[in-house]
Coordinates of C-alpha atoms in Angstrom, one line a residue:
M3 CA 24.8 11.2 9.2
R4 CA 22.4 14.1 9.5
A5 CA 25.1 16.2 11.4
S6 CA 27.8 15.6 8.9
R7 CA 25.5 16.4 6.0
A8 CA 24.4 19.7 7.7
A9 CA 28.0 20.7 8.2
A10 CA 29.1 20.0 4.6
P11 CA 28.1 23.4 3.1
E12 CA 30.2 25.3 5.7
A13 CA 33.3 23.1 5.2
L14 CA 33.1 23.4 1.4
S15 CA 32.8 27.2 1.5
Q16 CA 36.2 27.6 3.2
G17 CA 39.6 26.6 1.8
A18 CA 42.6 25.3 3.7
G19 CA 43.6 27.5 6.7
G20 CA 40.1 29.0 6.9
T21 CA 40.4 31.1 3.7
T22 CA 37.3 31.5 1.7
A23 CA 37.2 29.4 -1.5
T24 CA 35.7 30.5 -4.7
T25 CA 32.7 28.5 -5.9
T26 CA 31.1 28.3 -9.2
T27 CA 27.5 29.4 -9.4
P28 CA 25.3 26.9 -11.1
P29 CA 23.3 28.0 -14.1
L30 CA 19.7 29.1 -13.6
N31 CA 17.1 26.3 -13.4
E32 CA 19.7 23.8 -12.3
P33 CA 19.8 22.8 -8.7
S34 CA 22.9 23.6 -6.7
P35 CA 25.1 20.6 -5.7
L36 CA 25.0 21.9 -2.1
T37 CA 21.3 22.3 -1.9
A38 CA 18.8 19.5 -2.1
P39 CA 16.3 19.8 -5.0
P40 CA 12.8 20.8 -3.9
S41 CA 10.6 17.8 -3.1
R42 CA 7.3 17.0 -1.5
T43 CA 8.7 14.6 1.1
H44 CA 9.1 17.3 3.7
T45 CA 5.5 18.4 3.4
S46 CA 4.0 15.0 3.1
S47 CA 6.1 13.3 5.8
P48 CA 3.9 14.5 8.7
D49 CA 0.8 13.3 6.8
R50 CA 2.4 9.9 6.1
A51 CA 3.5 9.6 9.7
R52 CA 0.0 10.4 10.9
A53 CA -1.6 7.9 8.5
R54 CA 0.8 5.2 9.6
A55 CA 0.0 5.9 13.2
W56 CA -3.7 5.5 12.6
A57 CA -3.0 2.3 10.6
E58 CA -1.1 0.9 13.6
L59 CA -3.8 2.0 16.0
L60 CA -6.6 0.4 14.0
R61 CA -4.4 -2.6 13.0
L62 CA -5.6 -2.3 9.4
P63 CA -4.2 -5.7 8.2
A64 CA -6.6 -7.4 10.6
L65 CA -9.5 -5.9 8.7
F66 CA -9.2 -8.6 6.0
T67 CA -10.4 -11.1 8.6
V68 CA -13.7 -9.4 9.0
P69 CA -15.7 -9.8 5.7
G70 CA -15.5 -13.5 5.8
D71 CA -17.7 -13.5 8.9
A72 CA -20.7 -12.1 7.1
L73 CA -20.0 -14.2 4.0
A74 CA -19.9 -17.4 6.1
G75 CA -23.1 -16.3 7.8
A76 CA -24.8 -15.8 4.4
A77 CA -23.7 -19.2 3.3
A78 CA -25.0 -20.7 6.6
V79 CA -28.5 -19.7 5.7
S80 CA -28.1 -21.2 2.2
A81 CA -28.3 -17.8 0.4
H82 CA -26.3 -15.7 -2.0
P83 CA -24.6 -12.6 -0.6
T84 CA -27.0 -9.6 -1.2
A85 CA -26.8 -5.9 -0.7
R86 CA -27.9 -6.4 2.9
T87 CA -24.9 -8.7 3.3
L88 CA -22.6 -5.9 2.1
L89 CA -24.2 -3.6 4.6
A90 CA -23.5 -6.2 7.3
I91 CA -19.9 -6.4 6.2
A92 CA -19.5 -2.6 6.4
S93 CA -21.1 -2.6 9.9
S94 CA -18.8 -5.3 11.0
L95 CA -15.7 -3.4 9.8
C96 CA -16.8 -0.3 11.7
L97 CA -17.5 -2.2 14.9
Y98 CA -14.2 -4.1 14.6
E99 CA -12.2 -0.9 14.2
A100 CA -14.1 0.7 17.0
G101 CA -12.9 -2.1 19.2
M102 CA -9.3 -1.7 18.0
A103 CA -9.3 2.0 18.9
L104 CA -11.0 1.5 22.2
N105 CA -8.6 -1.3 23.0
D106 CA -5.5 0.9 22.8
W107 CA -7.3 3.7 24.6
A108 CA -8.1 1.4 27.5
D109 CA -4.6 -0.1 27.6
R110 CA -2.6 3.2 27.1
D111 CA -1.0 2.9 30.6
V112 CA -0.1 -0.7 30.2
D113 CA 1.3 -0.1 26.7
A114 CA 3.4 2.8 28.0
V115 CA 5.4 0.1 29.9
E116 CA 5.2 -2.9 27.6
R117 CA 4.8 -1.3 24.2
P118 CA 6.0 2.3 24.3
H119 CA 6.2 2.3 20.5
R120 CA 2.4 2.1 20.1
P121 CA 0.7 5.2 18.8
L122 CA -0.8 6.4 22.1
P123 CA 2.2 5.9 24.4
S124 CA 4.5 7.4 21.8
G125 CA 2.3 10.5 21.5
R126 CA 1.6 10.2 17.8
I127 CA -2.1 10.0 18.5
R128 CA -3.9 11.7 21.4
P129 CA -6.0 9.5 23.7
A130 CA -9.0 11.7 23.2
A131 CA -8.8 11.2 19.4
A132 CA -8.7 7.4 19.8
L133 CA -11.8 7.5 22.1
G134 CA -13.6 9.8 19.7
A135 CA -12.8 7.5 16.8
A136 CA -14.2 4.5 18.8
C137 CA -17.4 6.3 19.5
A138 CA -17.9 7.5 15.9
L139 CA -17.1 4.0 14.4
T140 CA -19.6 2.4 16.8
G141 CA -22.3 4.8 15.7
A142 CA -21.5 4.2 12.1
G143 CA -21.6 0.4 12.6
L144 CA -25.0 0.5 14.2
S145 CA -26.4 2.8 11.5
L146 CA -25.2 0.5 8.8
A147 CA -26.8 -2.5 10.6
A148 CA -30.1 -0.6 10.8
C149 CA -30.0 -0.1 7.0
A150 CA -29.5 -3.9 6.7
G151 CA -32.8 -4.5 8.5
R152 CA -34.2 -4.9 12.0
P153 CA -32.8 -8.4 12.5
A154 CA -29.3 -7.2 11.7
L155 CA -29.6 -4.3 14.1
T156 CA -30.9 -6.7 16.7
V157 CA -27.6 -8.7 16.4
A158 CA -25.4 -5.6 16.0
V159 CA -26.5 -4.0 19.3
P160 CA -25.3 -6.9 21.5
L161 CA -22.2 -7.2 19.3
A162 CA -21.3 -3.5 20.0
A163 CA -22.0 -4.0 23.7
T164 CA -19.7 -7.0 23.8
V165 CA -16.9 -5.1 22.1
W166 CA -17.1 -2.3 24.6
A167 CA -17.5 -4.6 27.6
Y168 CA -14.5 -6.6 26.6
D169 CA -12.2 -3.5 26.1
L170 CA -13.3 -1.7 29.2
A171 CA -14.1 -4.4 31.8
L172 CA -13.6 -8.0 30.7
K173 CA -10.3 -8.1 28.9
N174 CA -8.2 -8.9 32.0
T175 CA -10.7 -11.2 33.6
P176 CA -11.3 -14.9 33.0
A177 CA -14.3 -14.0 30.9
G178 CA -12.2 -12.0 28.5
P179 CA -11.5 -14.8 25.9
L180 CA -15.1 -15.9 26.0
A181 CA -16.3 -12.3 25.4
M182 CA -14.0 -12.1 22.4
A183 CA -15.3 -15.4 21.0
T184 CA -18.8 -14.2 21.5
A185 CA -18.1 -11.1 19.6
R186 CA -16.7 -13.0 16.6
G187 CA -19.7 -15.4 16.7
L188 CA -22.2 -12.5 16.8
D189 CA -20.3 -11.0 13.8
L190 CA -21.1 -14.1 11.8
L191 CA -24.7 -14.1 12.9
L192 CA -24.9 -10.5 11.8
G193 CA -24.3 -11.5 8.2
A194 CA -26.8 -14.4 8.6
A195 CA -29.5 -12.2 10.0
A196 CA -29.1 -9.6 7.3
T197 CA -29.1 -12.1 4.5
A198 CA -32.0 -14.1 5.8
E199 CA -34.0 -10.9 6.1
A200 CA -33.4 -10.1 2.5
G201 CA -34.3 -13.7 1.4
V202 CA -37.6 -13.6 3.4
V203 CA -38.6 -10.3 2.0
G204 CA -37.9 -11.4 -1.6
G205 CA -39.6 -14.8 -1.0
M206 CA -42.7 -13.1 0.5
D207 CA -42.9 -10.7 -2.4
G208 CA -42.9 -13.6 -4.8
L209 CA -45.3 -15.6 -2.7
G210 CA -47.6 -12.7 -2.3
R211 CA -48.2 -12.5 -6.1
K212 CA -49.5 -16.1 -5.9
V213 CA -51.5 -15.9 -2.7
G214 CA -53.0 -12.5 -3.5
A215 CA -54.4 -10.4 -0.7
S216 CA -55.3 -13.3 1.6
R217 CA -52.5 -12.4 4.1
A218 CA -52.6 -16.0 5.1
W219 CA -50.2 -18.2 7.0
V220 CA -48.3 -20.4 4.6
T221 CA -47.1 -23.9 5.5
T222 CA -45.5 -26.7 3.5
V223 CA -47.3 -30.0 3.6
A224 CA -45.2 -32.9 2.4
D225 CA -47.7 -35.6 3.3
E226 CA -51.5 -35.8 3.2
P227 CA -53.3 -32.8 4.8
R228 CA -54.5 -33.0 8.3
P229 CA -58.2 -32.7 9.0
A230 CA -57.7 -29.5 10.9
L231 CA -56.4 -27.7 7.8
R232 CA -58.8 -26.8 5.0
A233 CA -57.4 -27.6 1.6
A234 CA -57.0 -24.2 0.2
A235 CA -54.3 -24.9 -2.3
V236 CA -52.2 -22.0 -3.5
P237 CA -52.0 -21.9 -7.3
G238 CA -48.5 -22.8 -8.7
A239 CA -46.6 -24.7 -6.0
V240 CA -43.2 -23.3 -5.4
G241 CA -40.2 -25.5 -5.6
G242 CA -42.1 -28.8 -5.8
F243 CA -43.8 -28.2 -2.5
T244 CA -47.6 -28.1 -2.0
H245 CA -48.6 -24.9 -0.3
R246 CA -51.8 -24.7 1.6
A247 CA -53.3 -21.7 3.4
L248 CA -54.5 -21.9 7.0
P249 CA -58.0 -20.6 7.7
T250 CA -57.0 -17.9 10.0
P251 CA -55.1 -14.9 8.5
S252 CA -52.1 -13.5 10.3
P253 CA -52.9 -10.2 12.1
L254 CA -49.2 -9.3 11.7
G255 CA -49.1 -9.1 8.0
D256 CA -47.3 -10.8 5.2
R257 CA -43.9 -10.3 6.7
Q258 CA -45.0 -12.6 9.5
A259 CA -46.0 -15.5 7.3
F260 CA -42.8 -17.0 8.7
P261 CA -43.0 -15.4 12.2
S262 CA -39.5 -16.8 13.1
A263 CA -37.8 -16.4 9.8
A264 CA -34.9 -14.4 11.1
L265 CA -34.6 -16.7 14.1
L266 CA -34.5 -19.6 11.8
G267 CA -31.7 -18.0 9.8
I268 CA -29.8 -17.4 13.0
R269 CA -30.5 -20.9 14.1
Q270 CA -29.0 -22.3 10.9
A271 CA -25.9 -20.2 11.4
L272 CA -25.3 -21.1 15.1
P273 CA -23.0 -24.1 14.3
S274 CA -20.8 -22.0 12.1
A275 CA -20.7 -19.2 14.7
A276 CA -19.8 -21.7 17.4
L277 CA -16.9 -23.1 15.4
L278 CA -15.6 -19.6 14.6
G279 CA -16.0 -18.7 18.2
A280 CA -14.0 -21.7 19.3
H281 CA -11.1 -20.6 17.1
T282 CA -11.3 -17.0 18.5
L283 CA -11.4 -18.3 22.0
A284 CA -8.2 -20.3 21.5
V285 CA -6.3 -17.3 19.8
T286 CA -7.4 -14.9 22.5
T287 CA -6.3 -17.2 25.3
V288 CA -2.8 -17.4 23.8
S289 CA -2.7 -13.6 23.3
R290 CA -3.2 -12.9 27.0
R291 CA 0.5 -13.7 27.6
E292 CA 2.0 -12.5 24.3
A293 CA 4.0 -9.7 25.9
Q294 CA 5.4 -11.6 28.8
G295 CA 5.4 -15.3 27.6
G296 CA 4.2 -17.9 30.0
S297 CA 2.8 -21.4 30.3
P298 CA 2.8 -23.7 27.2
L299 CA -0.7 -24.9 28.1
A300 CA -2.5 -22.1 26.2
P301 CA -0.8 -22.8 22.8
F302 CA -1.1 -26.5 23.3
A303 CA -4.8 -26.2 23.9
A304 CA -5.0 -23.9 20.8
L305 CA -3.3 -26.6 18.8
A306 CA -5.8 -29.2 20.0
V307 CA -8.7 -26.9 19.1
T308 CA -7.2 -26.4 15.6
A309 CA -7.1 -30.2 15.1
A310 CA -10.7 -30.6 16.2
L311 CA -11.9 -27.7 14.0
T312 CA -10.0 -29.0 11.0
R313 CA -11.7 -32.4 11.3
T314 CA -15.1 -30.8 11.7
V315 CA -14.9 -28.4 8.7
T316 CA -14.0 -31.2 6.3
R317 CA -17.4 -32.7 6.8
R318 CA -20.4 -31.4 4.9
R319 CA -22.9 -29.5 7.1
S320 CA -26.4 -31.1 7.4
L321 CA -29.1 -28.9 6.0
P322 CA -32.6 -28.4 7.4
T323 CA -34.0 -30.2 4.4
D324 CA -32.0 -33.2 5.3
R325 CA -33.9 -33.4 8.6
I326 CA -37.4 -33.0 7.4
A327 CA -38.1 -36.7 7.4
G328 CA -36.8 -37.2 10.9
S329 CA -38.6 -34.1 12.2
R330 CA -42.0 -35.7 11.3
R331 CA -41.5 -37.9 14.3
G332 CA -40.8 -35.0 16.6
T333 CA -43.1 -32.4 18.3
G334 CA -45.3 -30.2 16.3
S335 CA -43.4 -27.0 17.0
R336 CA -40.1 -28.5 15.9
R337 CA -41.7 -30.0 12.9
S338 CA -43.2 -26.7 11.8
A339 CA -39.9 -24.9 12.3
D340 CA -37.9 -27.3 10.2
V341 CA -40.6 -27.4 7.5
A342 CA -40.7 -23.6 7.4
A343 CA -36.9 -23.5 7.1
A344 CA -37.1 -25.9 4.2
A345 CA -39.8 -23.7 2.6
M346 CA -37.7 -20.6 3.1
S347 CA -34.8 -22.4 1.3
R348 CA -37.1 -23.4 -1.6
L349 CA -38.6 -19.9 -1.9
S350 CA -35.2 -18.2 -2.0
H351 CA -33.7 -20.8 -4.4
P352 CA -36.5 -22.5 -6.5
P353 CA -35.0 -25.5 -8.4
R354 CA -34.8 -25.5 -12.2
Q355 CA -37.6 -27.4 -13.9
T356 CA -37.0 -29.9 -16.6
G357 CA -39.1 -30.4 -19.7
D358 CA -41.6 -32.7 -18.0
G359 CA -42.2 -30.3 -15.1
M360 CA -40.1 -32.3 -12.7
P361 CA -37.1 -30.8 -10.9
P362 CA -33.7 -32.0 -12.1
P363 CA -31.8 -34.6 -10.2
G364 CA -29.5 -33.7 -7.3
P365 CA -25.9 -32.7 -7.6
S366 CA -23.7 -35.0 -9.7
P367 CA -20.9 -37.1 -8.1
D368 CA -18.3 -34.9 -9.8
S369 CA -19.8 -31.8 -8.2
L370 CA -19.8 -33.5 -4.8
D371 CA -16.2 -34.5 -5.3
T372 CA -15.2 -30.9 -6.1
H373 CA -16.9 -29.6 -3.0
A374 CA -15.3 -32.2 -0.8
A375 CA -11.9 -31.4 -2.3
L376 CA -12.4 -27.7 -1.7
R377 CA -13.4 -28.3 1.9
L378 CA -10.3 -30.5 2.4
A379 CA -8.0 -28.0 0.8
L380 CA -9.3 -25.1 2.9
A381 CA -9.2 -27.1 6.1
A382 CA -5.6 -28.1 5.3
A383 CA -4.7 -24.4 4.7
Y384 CA -6.3 -23.5 8.1
A385 CA -4.3 -26.2 9.9
A386 CA -1.1 -25.4 8.1
T387 CA -1.3 -21.7 9.1
T388 CA -1.6 -22.3 12.8
A389 CA -0.1 -25.7 13.6
R390 CA 3.6 -24.9 13.4
P391 CA 3.5 -21.5 15.3
Y392 CA 1.3 -23.1 18.0
L393 CA 3.8 -26.0 18.3
H394 CA 6.8 -23.7 18.6
A395 CA 5.0 -21.6 21.3
T396 CA 4.2 -24.8 23.1
L397 CA 7.8 -25.9 23.1
N398 CA 9.1 -22.5 24.0
P399 CA 6.5 -20.0 25.2
S400 CA 8.7 -16.9 24.9
P401 CA 7.2 -13.6 24.0
P402 CA 8.4 -13.6 20.3
L403 CA 7.1 -17.1 19.6
T404 CA 3.9 -16.4 21.4
Q405 CA 3.3 -13.2 19.4
R406 CA 4.1 -15.2 16.2
A407 CA 1.5 -17.8 17.3
V408 CA -1.1 -15.1 17.9
T409 CA -0.4 -13.5 14.5
A410 CA -0.8 -16.9 12.8
G411 CA -4.1 -17.5 14.6
I412 CA -5.4 -14.2 13.4
R413 CA -4.4 -14.9 9.8
A414 CA -5.9 -18.4 10.1
T415 CA -9.3 -16.9 10.6
I416 CA -9.6 -16.3 6.8
P417 CA -9.1 -19.9 5.7
L418 CA -11.5 -21.1 8.5
Q419 CA -14.2 -18.7 7.3
A420 CA -13.7 -20.0 3.7
A421 CA -13.9 -23.6 4.9
L422 CA -17.1 -22.8 6.8
T423 CA -18.6 -21.2 3.7
A424 CA -17.7 -24.2 1.5
R425 CA -19.0 -26.6 4.2
S426 CA -22.4 -25.0 4.1
G427 CA -23.2 -26.5 0.7
A428 CA -25.1 -23.4 -0.3
K429 CA -25.5 -22.5 -4.0
G430 CA -22.5 -20.3 -5.0
A431 CA -20.7 -21.2 -1.8
T432 CA -17.6 -22.3 -3.8
V433 CA -17.2 -18.9 -5.4
T434 CA -17.8 -17.1 -2.1
A435 CA -15.2 -19.4 -0.4
L436 CA -12.6 -18.6 -3.0
L437 CA -13.2 -14.9 -2.8
T438 CA -12.8 -15.1 1.0
T439 CA -9.5 -17.1 0.5
A440 CA -8.2 -14.3 -1.8
L441 CA -8.2 -12.0 1.2
A442 CA -5.4 -14.0 2.9
P443 CA -2.5 -12.9 0.7
L444 CA -3.7 -9.3 1.0
A445 CA -3.7 -9.6 4.7
G446 CA -0.2 -11.1 4.7
R447 CA 1.1 -8.3 2.4
F448 CA -0.1 -5.5 4.6
A449 CA 0.9 -7.4 7.8
R450 CA 4.5 -7.0 6.7
K451 CA 4.1 -3.2 7.0
V452 CA 1.8 -2.9 10.0
S453 CA 1.6 -5.4 12.8
V454 CA -1.7 -7.0 13.6
T455 CA -0.9 -7.5 17.3

């Protein structure tokens, strides 16, 4: 078609037998019928092609699966998303894209055989540019994590190391899927650490106004005080708890009043991180044979993992406050950790007081039914996204069906994150879960233009 269109002006300029034909000159300011009107497509086409190449390299539709990690981590510590949570999300996005660029750089020789249409084998992006982008995005991710607080940076450093280790060394080894699952779990813990840090700082600021300059350790005593503690009651008990000051001030300052506050937040988020990591492990195991096809065992195992996760997320997660009574029979260190976790939750979210000074009763049955229905709906959406593609790949593990199963597994990450958020039972978790769910149609829309695999 291009050749015939190019020859059209010459043919029209000659009559039959090669004689020159007369043509009518168009008026001024009117485009000639033989000349295409001026447009910007020719100037913008290279820019569009370059932008599309980078979108394919970075797999932009997969970015919509990242924010839910930090949001689920924030919900796991029973806290609202804060500015530090947003910084954790930005850090996760940078580290995720760094892994995407580094992945294609490391696989450029393999892609030249199996996927010659990819940006690096096709020559649309230079390998040096992809490696430079991976380095720059990693640096940006760590910097954003540092802005979110020291606990967030403590989690972001091993997360970045896991991403680089997977792409450069572990991808084609038996440890590859486990490394990818670890990275996704650390991403959730990144949001939990950043949000817990913000909650502790805010709680200590409020508590400091009540304690004054004592710089004392604070503990929550739910029963009668032990003889070893001197009854130095803090004025104005927070959240219905009775706070007492230990006789020895902390040499580390007010921030250490809960010395393991960040660790407690990470500990609360570990179950959610394990569930998300199990899903990632299953998807990564299936993806190892997406270009060649292979055994039906991997998609069948992924189908079983999906069923187990669906059943788990439909249940409400037990909170630290639910285990306070049982922890009294445990060791002293475990009891102190659980009680401190309950105090953190009360400090971050003090209950509303009624007219007689007593906290209002617990959630109403209607509220519990709504939360249970939301968990059930999100779990069903997660199962529906993956079950059918996994089953098809199990019955026929061909490359097209295997790639379709991998794509479905990646997309199912969003409803799973929303289900984990709703399962936490944290205040505002319903809104956060719905916002996370809203990312799914956006991911599907962009996935029709740019592949996520």
